JSON list of C-alpha atoms in Angstrom, two decimals:
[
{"chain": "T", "resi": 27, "resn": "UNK", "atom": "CA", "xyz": [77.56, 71.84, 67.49]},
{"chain": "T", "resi": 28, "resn": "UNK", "atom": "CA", "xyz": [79.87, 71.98, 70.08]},
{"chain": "T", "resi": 29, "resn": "UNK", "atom": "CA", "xyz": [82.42, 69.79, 71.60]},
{"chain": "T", "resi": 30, "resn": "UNK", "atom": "CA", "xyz": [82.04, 67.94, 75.05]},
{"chain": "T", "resi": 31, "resn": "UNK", "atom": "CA", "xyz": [83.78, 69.87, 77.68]},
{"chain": "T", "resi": 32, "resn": "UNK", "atom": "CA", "xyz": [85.43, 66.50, 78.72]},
{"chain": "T", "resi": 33, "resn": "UNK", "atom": "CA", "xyz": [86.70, 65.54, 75.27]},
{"chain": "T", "resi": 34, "resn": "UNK", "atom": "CA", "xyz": [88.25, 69.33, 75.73]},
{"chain": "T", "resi": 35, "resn": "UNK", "atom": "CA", "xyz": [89.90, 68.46, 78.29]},
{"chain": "T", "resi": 36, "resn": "UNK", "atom": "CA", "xyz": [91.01, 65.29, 77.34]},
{"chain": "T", "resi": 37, "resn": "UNK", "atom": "CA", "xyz": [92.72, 67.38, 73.90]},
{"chain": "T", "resi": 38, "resn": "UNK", "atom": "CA", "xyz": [94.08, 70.08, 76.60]},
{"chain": "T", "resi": 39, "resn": "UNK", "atom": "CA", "xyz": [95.71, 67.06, 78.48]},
{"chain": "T", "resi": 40, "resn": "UNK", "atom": "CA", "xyz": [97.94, 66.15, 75.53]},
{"chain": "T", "resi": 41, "resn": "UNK", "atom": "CA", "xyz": [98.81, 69.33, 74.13]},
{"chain": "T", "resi": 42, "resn": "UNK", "atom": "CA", "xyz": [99.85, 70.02, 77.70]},
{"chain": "T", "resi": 43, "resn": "UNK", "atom": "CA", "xyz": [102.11, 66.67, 77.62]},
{"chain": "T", "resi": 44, "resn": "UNK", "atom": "CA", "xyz": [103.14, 67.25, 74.27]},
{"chain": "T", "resi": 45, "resn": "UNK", "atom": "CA", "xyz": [101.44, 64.35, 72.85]},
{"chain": "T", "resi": 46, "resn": "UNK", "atom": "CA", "xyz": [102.98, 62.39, 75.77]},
{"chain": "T", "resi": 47, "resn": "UNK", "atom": "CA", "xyz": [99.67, 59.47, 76.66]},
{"chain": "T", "resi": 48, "resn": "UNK", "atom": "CA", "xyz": [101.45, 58.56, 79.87]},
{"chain": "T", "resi": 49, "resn": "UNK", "atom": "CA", "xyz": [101.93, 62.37, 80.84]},
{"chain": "T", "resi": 50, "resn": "UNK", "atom": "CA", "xyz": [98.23, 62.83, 79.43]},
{"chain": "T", "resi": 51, "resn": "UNK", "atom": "CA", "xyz": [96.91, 60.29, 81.28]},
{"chain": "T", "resi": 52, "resn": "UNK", "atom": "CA", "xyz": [98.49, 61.54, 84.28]},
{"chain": "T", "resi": 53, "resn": "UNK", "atom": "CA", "xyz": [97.07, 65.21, 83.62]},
{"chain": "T", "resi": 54, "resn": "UNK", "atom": "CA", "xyz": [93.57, 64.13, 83.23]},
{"chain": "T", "resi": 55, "resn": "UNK", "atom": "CA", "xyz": [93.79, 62.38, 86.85]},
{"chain": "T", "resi": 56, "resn": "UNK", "atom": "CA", "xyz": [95.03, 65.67, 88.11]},
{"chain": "T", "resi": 57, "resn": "UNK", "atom": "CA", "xyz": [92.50, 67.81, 86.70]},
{"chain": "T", "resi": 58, "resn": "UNK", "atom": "CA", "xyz": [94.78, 70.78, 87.30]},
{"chain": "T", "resi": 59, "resn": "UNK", "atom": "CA", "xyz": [94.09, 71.98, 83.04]},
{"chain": "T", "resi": 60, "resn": "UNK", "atom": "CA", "xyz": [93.44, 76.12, 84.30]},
{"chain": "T", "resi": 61, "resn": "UNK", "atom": "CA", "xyz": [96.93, 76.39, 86.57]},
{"chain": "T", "resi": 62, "resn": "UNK", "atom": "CA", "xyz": [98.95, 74.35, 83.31]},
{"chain": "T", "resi": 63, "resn": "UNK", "atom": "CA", "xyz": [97.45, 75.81, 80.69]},
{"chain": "T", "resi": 64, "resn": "UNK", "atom": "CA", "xyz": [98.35, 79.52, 82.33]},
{"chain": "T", "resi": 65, "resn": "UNK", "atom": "CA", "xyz": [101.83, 78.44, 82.91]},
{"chain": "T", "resi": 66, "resn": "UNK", "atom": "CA", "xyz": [102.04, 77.03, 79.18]},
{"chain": "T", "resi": 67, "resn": "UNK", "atom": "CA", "xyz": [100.80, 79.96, 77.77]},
{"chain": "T", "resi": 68, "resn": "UNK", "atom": "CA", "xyz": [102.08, 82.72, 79.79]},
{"chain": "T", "resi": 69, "resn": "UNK", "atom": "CA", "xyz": [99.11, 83.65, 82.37]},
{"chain": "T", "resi": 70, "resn": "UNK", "atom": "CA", "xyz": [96.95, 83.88, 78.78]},
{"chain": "T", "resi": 71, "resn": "UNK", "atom": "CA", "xyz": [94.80, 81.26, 77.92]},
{"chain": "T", "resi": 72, "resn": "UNK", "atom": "CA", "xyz": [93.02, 79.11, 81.11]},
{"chain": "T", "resi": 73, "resn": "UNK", "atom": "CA", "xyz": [90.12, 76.20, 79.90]},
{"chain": "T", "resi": 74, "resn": "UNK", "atom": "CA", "xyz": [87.44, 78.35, 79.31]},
{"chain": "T", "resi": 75, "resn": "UNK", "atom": "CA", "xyz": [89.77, 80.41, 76.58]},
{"chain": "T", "resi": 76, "resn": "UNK", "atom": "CA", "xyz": [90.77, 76.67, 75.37]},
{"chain": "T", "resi": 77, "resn": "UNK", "atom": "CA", "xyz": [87.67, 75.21, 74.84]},
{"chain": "T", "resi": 78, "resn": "UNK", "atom": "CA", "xyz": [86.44, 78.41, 72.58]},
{"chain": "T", "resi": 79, "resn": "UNK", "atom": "CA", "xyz": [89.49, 78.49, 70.53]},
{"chain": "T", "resi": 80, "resn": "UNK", "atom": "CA", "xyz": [89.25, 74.62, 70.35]},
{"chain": "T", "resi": 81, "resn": "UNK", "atom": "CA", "xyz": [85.53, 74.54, 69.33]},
{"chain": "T", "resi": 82, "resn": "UNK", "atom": "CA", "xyz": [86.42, 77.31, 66.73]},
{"chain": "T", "resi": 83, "resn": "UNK", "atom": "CA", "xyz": [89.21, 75.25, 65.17]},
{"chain": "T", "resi": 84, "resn": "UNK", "atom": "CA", "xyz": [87.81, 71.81, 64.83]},
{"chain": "T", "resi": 85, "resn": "UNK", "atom": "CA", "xyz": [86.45, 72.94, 61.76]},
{"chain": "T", "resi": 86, "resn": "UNK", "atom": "CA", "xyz": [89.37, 73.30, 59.99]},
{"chain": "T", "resi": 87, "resn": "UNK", "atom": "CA", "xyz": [90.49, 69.88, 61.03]},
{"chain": "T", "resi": 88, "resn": "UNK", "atom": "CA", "xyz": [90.09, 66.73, 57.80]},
{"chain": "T", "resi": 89, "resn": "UNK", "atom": "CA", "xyz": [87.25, 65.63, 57.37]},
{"chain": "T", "resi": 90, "resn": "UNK", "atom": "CA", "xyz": [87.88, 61.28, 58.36]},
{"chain": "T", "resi": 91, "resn": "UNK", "atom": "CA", "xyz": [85.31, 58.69, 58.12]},
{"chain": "T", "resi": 92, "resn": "UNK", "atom": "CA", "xyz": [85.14, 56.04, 61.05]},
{"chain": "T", "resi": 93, "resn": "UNK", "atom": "CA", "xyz": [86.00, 52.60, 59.54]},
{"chain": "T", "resi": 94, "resn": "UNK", "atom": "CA", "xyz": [83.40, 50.82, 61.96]},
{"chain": "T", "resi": 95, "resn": "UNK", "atom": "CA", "xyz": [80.24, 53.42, 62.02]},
{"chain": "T", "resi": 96, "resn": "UNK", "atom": "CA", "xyz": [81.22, 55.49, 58.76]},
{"chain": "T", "resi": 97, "resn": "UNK", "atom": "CA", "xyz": [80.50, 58.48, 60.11]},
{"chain": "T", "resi": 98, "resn": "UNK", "atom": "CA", "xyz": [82.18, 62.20, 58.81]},
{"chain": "T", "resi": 99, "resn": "UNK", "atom": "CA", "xyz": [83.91, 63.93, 61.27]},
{"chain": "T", "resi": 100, "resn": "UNK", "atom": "CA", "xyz": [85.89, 66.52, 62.41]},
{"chain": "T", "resi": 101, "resn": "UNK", "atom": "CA", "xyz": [89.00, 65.52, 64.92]},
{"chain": "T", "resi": 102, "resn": "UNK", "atom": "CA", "xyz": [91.99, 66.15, 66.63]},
{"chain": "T", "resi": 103, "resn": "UNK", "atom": "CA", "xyz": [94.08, 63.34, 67.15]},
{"chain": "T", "resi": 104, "resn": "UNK", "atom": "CA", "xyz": [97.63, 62.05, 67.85]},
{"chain": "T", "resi": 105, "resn": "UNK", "atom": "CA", "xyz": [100.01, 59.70, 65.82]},
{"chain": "T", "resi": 106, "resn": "UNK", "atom": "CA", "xyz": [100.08, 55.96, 68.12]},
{"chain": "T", "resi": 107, "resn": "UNK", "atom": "CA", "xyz": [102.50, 54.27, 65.70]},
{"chain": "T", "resi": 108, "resn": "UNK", "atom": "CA", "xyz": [101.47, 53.74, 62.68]},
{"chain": "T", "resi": 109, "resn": "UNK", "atom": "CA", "xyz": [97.84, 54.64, 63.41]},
{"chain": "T", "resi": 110, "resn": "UNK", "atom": "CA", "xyz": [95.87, 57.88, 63.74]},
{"chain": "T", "resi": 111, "resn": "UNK", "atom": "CA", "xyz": [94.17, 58.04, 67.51]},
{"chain": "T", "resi": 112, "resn": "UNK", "atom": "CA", "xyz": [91.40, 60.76, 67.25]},
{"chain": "T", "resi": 113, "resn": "UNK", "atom": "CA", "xyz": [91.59, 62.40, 70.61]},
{"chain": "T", "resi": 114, "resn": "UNK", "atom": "CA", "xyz": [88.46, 64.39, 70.82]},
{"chain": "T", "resi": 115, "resn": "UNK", "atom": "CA", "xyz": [85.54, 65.26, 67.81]},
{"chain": "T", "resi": 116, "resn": "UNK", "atom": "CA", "xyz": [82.27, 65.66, 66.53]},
{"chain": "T", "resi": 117, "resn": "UNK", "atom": "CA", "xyz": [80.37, 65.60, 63.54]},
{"chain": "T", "resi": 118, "resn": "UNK", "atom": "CA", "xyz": [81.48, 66.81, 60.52]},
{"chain": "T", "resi": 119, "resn": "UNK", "atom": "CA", "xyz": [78.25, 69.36, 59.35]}
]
């Protein structure tokens, strides 16, 4: 299974701002993720390059269990205090 090309995006927007939501946020309304991620990573890796090494890693995330659904899955998330946001995932097989 892969993952949706927008929750991609949505992962690419914060490691592009660092973990930054504002700067995120501000990322996904631009759109721009091929021209940053080429500047971040040296002319090397644009969103198509992402998304496969992305797909290929979310496997090796934890396994976490939703407290409202409890479903398994695989994520990639950010720290929001004292919680755990998950930014983007999908099922854990």
């Amino acid at each position: 299974m892969r993952m949706s090309y927008i929750d991609v995006e949505e992962l690419a927007s914060y490691v592009l701002a660092n973990g930054n939501k504002e700067l995120a946020e501000e990322i996904q309304e631009n759109g721009d993720y091929d021209n940053l991620l080429m500047e971040k990573y040296d002319d090397q890796i644009d969103m198509s390059i992402f998304e496969k090494v992305v797909n290929d890693l979310i496997k090796f995330t934890p396994v976490l269990q939703s407290p409202i659904t409890n479903e398994l899955f695989n994520c990639f998330g950010v720290r929001d205090g004292s919680d755990f946001v998950a930014i983007c995932k999908q099922s854990a097989e």
